[in-house]
Coordinates of C-alpha atoms in Angstrom, one line a residue:
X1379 CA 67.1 43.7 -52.1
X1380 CA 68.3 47.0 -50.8
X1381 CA 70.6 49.3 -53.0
X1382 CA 73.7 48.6 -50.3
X1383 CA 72.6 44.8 -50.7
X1384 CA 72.8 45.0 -53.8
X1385 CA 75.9 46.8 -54.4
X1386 CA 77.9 44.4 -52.4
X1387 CA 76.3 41.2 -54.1
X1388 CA 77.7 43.2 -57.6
X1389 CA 80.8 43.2 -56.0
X1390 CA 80.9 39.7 -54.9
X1391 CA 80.4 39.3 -59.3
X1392 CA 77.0 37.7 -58.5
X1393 CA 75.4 37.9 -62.5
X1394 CA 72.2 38.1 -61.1
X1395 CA 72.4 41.2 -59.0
X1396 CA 74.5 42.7 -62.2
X1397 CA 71.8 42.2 -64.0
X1398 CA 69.5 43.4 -61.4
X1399 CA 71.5 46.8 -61.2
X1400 CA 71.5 47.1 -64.9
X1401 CA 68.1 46.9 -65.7
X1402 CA 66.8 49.2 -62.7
X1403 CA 69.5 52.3 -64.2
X1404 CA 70.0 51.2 -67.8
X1405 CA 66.8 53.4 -69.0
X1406 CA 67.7 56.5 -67.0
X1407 CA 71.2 55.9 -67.7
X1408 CA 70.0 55.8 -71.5
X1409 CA 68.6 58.8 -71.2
X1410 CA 72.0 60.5 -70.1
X1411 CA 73.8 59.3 -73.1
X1412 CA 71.2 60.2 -75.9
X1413 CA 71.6 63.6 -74.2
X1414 CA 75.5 63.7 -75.4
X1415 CA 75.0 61.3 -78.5
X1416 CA 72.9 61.8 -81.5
X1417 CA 72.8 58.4 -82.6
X1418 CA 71.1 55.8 -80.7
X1419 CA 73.6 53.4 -81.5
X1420 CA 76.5 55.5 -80.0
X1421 CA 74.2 55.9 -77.1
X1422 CA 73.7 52.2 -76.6
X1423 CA 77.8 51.9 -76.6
X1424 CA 78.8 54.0 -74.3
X1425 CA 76.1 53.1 -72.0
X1426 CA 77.8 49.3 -72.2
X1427 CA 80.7 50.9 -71.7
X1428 CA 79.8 52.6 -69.1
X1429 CA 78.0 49.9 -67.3
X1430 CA 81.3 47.7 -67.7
X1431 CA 83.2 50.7 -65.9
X1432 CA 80.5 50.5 -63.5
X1433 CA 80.5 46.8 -62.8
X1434 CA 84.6 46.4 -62.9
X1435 CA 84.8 49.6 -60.7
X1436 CA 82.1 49.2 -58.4
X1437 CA 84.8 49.0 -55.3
X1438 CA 85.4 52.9 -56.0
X1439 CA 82.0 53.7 -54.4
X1440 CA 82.1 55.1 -51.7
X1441 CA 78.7 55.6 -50.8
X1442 CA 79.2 59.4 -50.8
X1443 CA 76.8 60.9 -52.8
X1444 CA 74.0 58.5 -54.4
X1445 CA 74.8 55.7 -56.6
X1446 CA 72.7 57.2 -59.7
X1447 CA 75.0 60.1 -59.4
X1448 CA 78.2 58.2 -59.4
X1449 CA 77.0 56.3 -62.3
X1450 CA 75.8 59.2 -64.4
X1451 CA 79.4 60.8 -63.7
X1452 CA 80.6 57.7 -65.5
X1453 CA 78.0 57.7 -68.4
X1454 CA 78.9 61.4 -68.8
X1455 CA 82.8 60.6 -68.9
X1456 CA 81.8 57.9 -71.0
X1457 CA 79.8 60.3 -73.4
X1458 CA 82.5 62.8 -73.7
X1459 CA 85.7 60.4 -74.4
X1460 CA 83.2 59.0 -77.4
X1461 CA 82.7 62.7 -78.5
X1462 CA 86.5 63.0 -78.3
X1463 CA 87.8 59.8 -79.8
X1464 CA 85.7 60.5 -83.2
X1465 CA 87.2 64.3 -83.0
X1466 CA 83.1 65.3 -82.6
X1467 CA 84.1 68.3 -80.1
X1468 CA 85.0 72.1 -82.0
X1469 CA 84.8 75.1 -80.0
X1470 CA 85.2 78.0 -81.6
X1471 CA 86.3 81.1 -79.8
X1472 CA 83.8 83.4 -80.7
X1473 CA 81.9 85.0 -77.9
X1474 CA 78.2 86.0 -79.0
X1475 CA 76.1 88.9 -77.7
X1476 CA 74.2 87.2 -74.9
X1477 CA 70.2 87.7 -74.7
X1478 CA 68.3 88.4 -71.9
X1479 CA 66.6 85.3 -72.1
X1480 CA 63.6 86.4 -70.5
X1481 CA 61.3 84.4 -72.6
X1482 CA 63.0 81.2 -72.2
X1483 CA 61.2 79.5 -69.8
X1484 CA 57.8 80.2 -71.3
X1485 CA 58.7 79.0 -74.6
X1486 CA 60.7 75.6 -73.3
X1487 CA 57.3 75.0 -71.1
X1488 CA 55.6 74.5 -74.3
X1489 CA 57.8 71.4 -75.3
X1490 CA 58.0 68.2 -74.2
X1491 CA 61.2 66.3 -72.8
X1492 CA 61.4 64.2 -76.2
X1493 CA 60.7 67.4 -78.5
X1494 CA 63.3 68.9 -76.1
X1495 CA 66.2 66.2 -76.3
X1496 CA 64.9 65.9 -80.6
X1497 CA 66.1 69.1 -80.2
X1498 CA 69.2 68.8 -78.2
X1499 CA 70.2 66.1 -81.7
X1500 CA 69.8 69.2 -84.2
X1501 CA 72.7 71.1 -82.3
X1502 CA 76.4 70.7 -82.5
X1503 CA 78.2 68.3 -80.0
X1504 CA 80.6 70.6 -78.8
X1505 CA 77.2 73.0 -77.9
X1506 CA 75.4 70.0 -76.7
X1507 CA 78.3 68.5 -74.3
X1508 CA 78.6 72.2 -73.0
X1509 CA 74.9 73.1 -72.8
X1510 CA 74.1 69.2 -71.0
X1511 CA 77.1 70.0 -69.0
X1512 CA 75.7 72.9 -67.5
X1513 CA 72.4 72.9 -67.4
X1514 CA 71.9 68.9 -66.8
X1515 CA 74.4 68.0 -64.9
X1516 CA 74.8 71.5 -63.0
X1517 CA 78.6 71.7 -63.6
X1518 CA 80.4 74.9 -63.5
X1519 CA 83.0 76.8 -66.3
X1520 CA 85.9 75.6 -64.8
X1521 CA 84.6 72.3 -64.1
X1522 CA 83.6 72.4 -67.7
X1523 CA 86.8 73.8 -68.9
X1524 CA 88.5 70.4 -67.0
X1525 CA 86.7 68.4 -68.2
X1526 CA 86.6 68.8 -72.2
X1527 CA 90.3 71.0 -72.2
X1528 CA 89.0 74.1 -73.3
X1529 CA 89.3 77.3 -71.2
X1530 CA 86.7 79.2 -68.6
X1531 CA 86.1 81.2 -71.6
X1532 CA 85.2 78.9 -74.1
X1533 CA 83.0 77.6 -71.8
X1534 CA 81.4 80.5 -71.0
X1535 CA 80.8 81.4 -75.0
X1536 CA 79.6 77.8 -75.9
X1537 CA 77.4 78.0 -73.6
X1538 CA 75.6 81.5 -74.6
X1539 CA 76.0 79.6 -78.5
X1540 CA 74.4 76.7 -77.5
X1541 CA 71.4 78.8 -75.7
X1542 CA 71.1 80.8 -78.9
X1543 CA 71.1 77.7 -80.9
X1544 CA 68.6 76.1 -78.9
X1545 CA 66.5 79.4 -78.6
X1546 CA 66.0 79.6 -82.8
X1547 CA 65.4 76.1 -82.4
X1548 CA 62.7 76.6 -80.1
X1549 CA 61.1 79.0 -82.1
X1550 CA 61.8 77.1 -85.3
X1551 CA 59.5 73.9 -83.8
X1552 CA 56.7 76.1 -82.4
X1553 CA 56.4 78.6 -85.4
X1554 CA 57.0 81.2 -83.3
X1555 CA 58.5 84.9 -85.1
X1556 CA 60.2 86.9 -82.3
X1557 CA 57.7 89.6 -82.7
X1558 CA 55.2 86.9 -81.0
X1559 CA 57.1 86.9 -77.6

């Protein structure tokens, strides 16, 4: 069945084509969630969640854009009011020295996507939301600064933080010492 087939067959509430739709994103949608969420279980709620927004709001498609992007917009909103609702999201103000992050992409080649998002689950959720927001889902500040109420600014900072954060964790898994770069 073709995605357009199969979008209006969701839309006609035909279980089987729900179902169909579920189990072809669910794992990738998944994987958007445990980006946000450190625990699996959290993950696995807002992903129903999500997938319930998805099903009842399926008529809001326009077919702009793909359908795995619509949906991971959802999974993210999704992510984010669950951050929010448990009060998970502090941003302090405090703008770091940035680094020139030259040695970044070496180092972050020598990981794997697991050891990467293992990672992502050691840092705080307010770096994490900022850091997946960025660099995932290719948002900018302001969209950012929408999105989570917090200013350009905030953003901005989190954002070096979260790098920084991930950077010593980086270095912690490999056993690297700076002096090694």
């Amino acid at each position: 069945m073709s995605e357009k087939a199969l979008i209006e067959a969701c839309k006609r509430m035909d279980r089987r084509a729900q179902k169909q739709l579920y189990d072809h994103y669910a794992p990738a949608m998944l994987g958007v969630c445990r980006r946000y969420l450190r625990d699996l279980g959290a993950a696995e709620d807002a992903l129903l969640e999500g997938f319930f927004k998805i099903l009842t709001r399926l008529d809001s498609y326009t077919g702009e854009g793909s359908l795995a992007g619509w949906m991971r917009r959802i999974m993210v909103n999704e992510c984010l009011m669950h951050l929010r609702q448990r009060n998970l999201l502090q941003f302090p103000e405090s703008m770091p020295q940035a680094s020139d992050g030259s040695d970044d992409d070496r180092v972050l080649s020598r990981l794997s996507a697991v050891e990467i998002l293992s990672l992502l689950d050691e840092m705080p959720p307010g770096y994490r939301a900022v850091f997946n927001l960025y660099v995932m889902e290719g948002f900018k500040h302001r969209e950012i600064a929408e999105v989570l109420g917090i200013s350009i600014n905030t953003s901005k900072s989190q954002l070096v933080l979260a790098k920084q954060k991930m950077e010593l964790l980086v270095k912690t898994r490999l056993g690297i010492k700076n002096e090694e770069l």
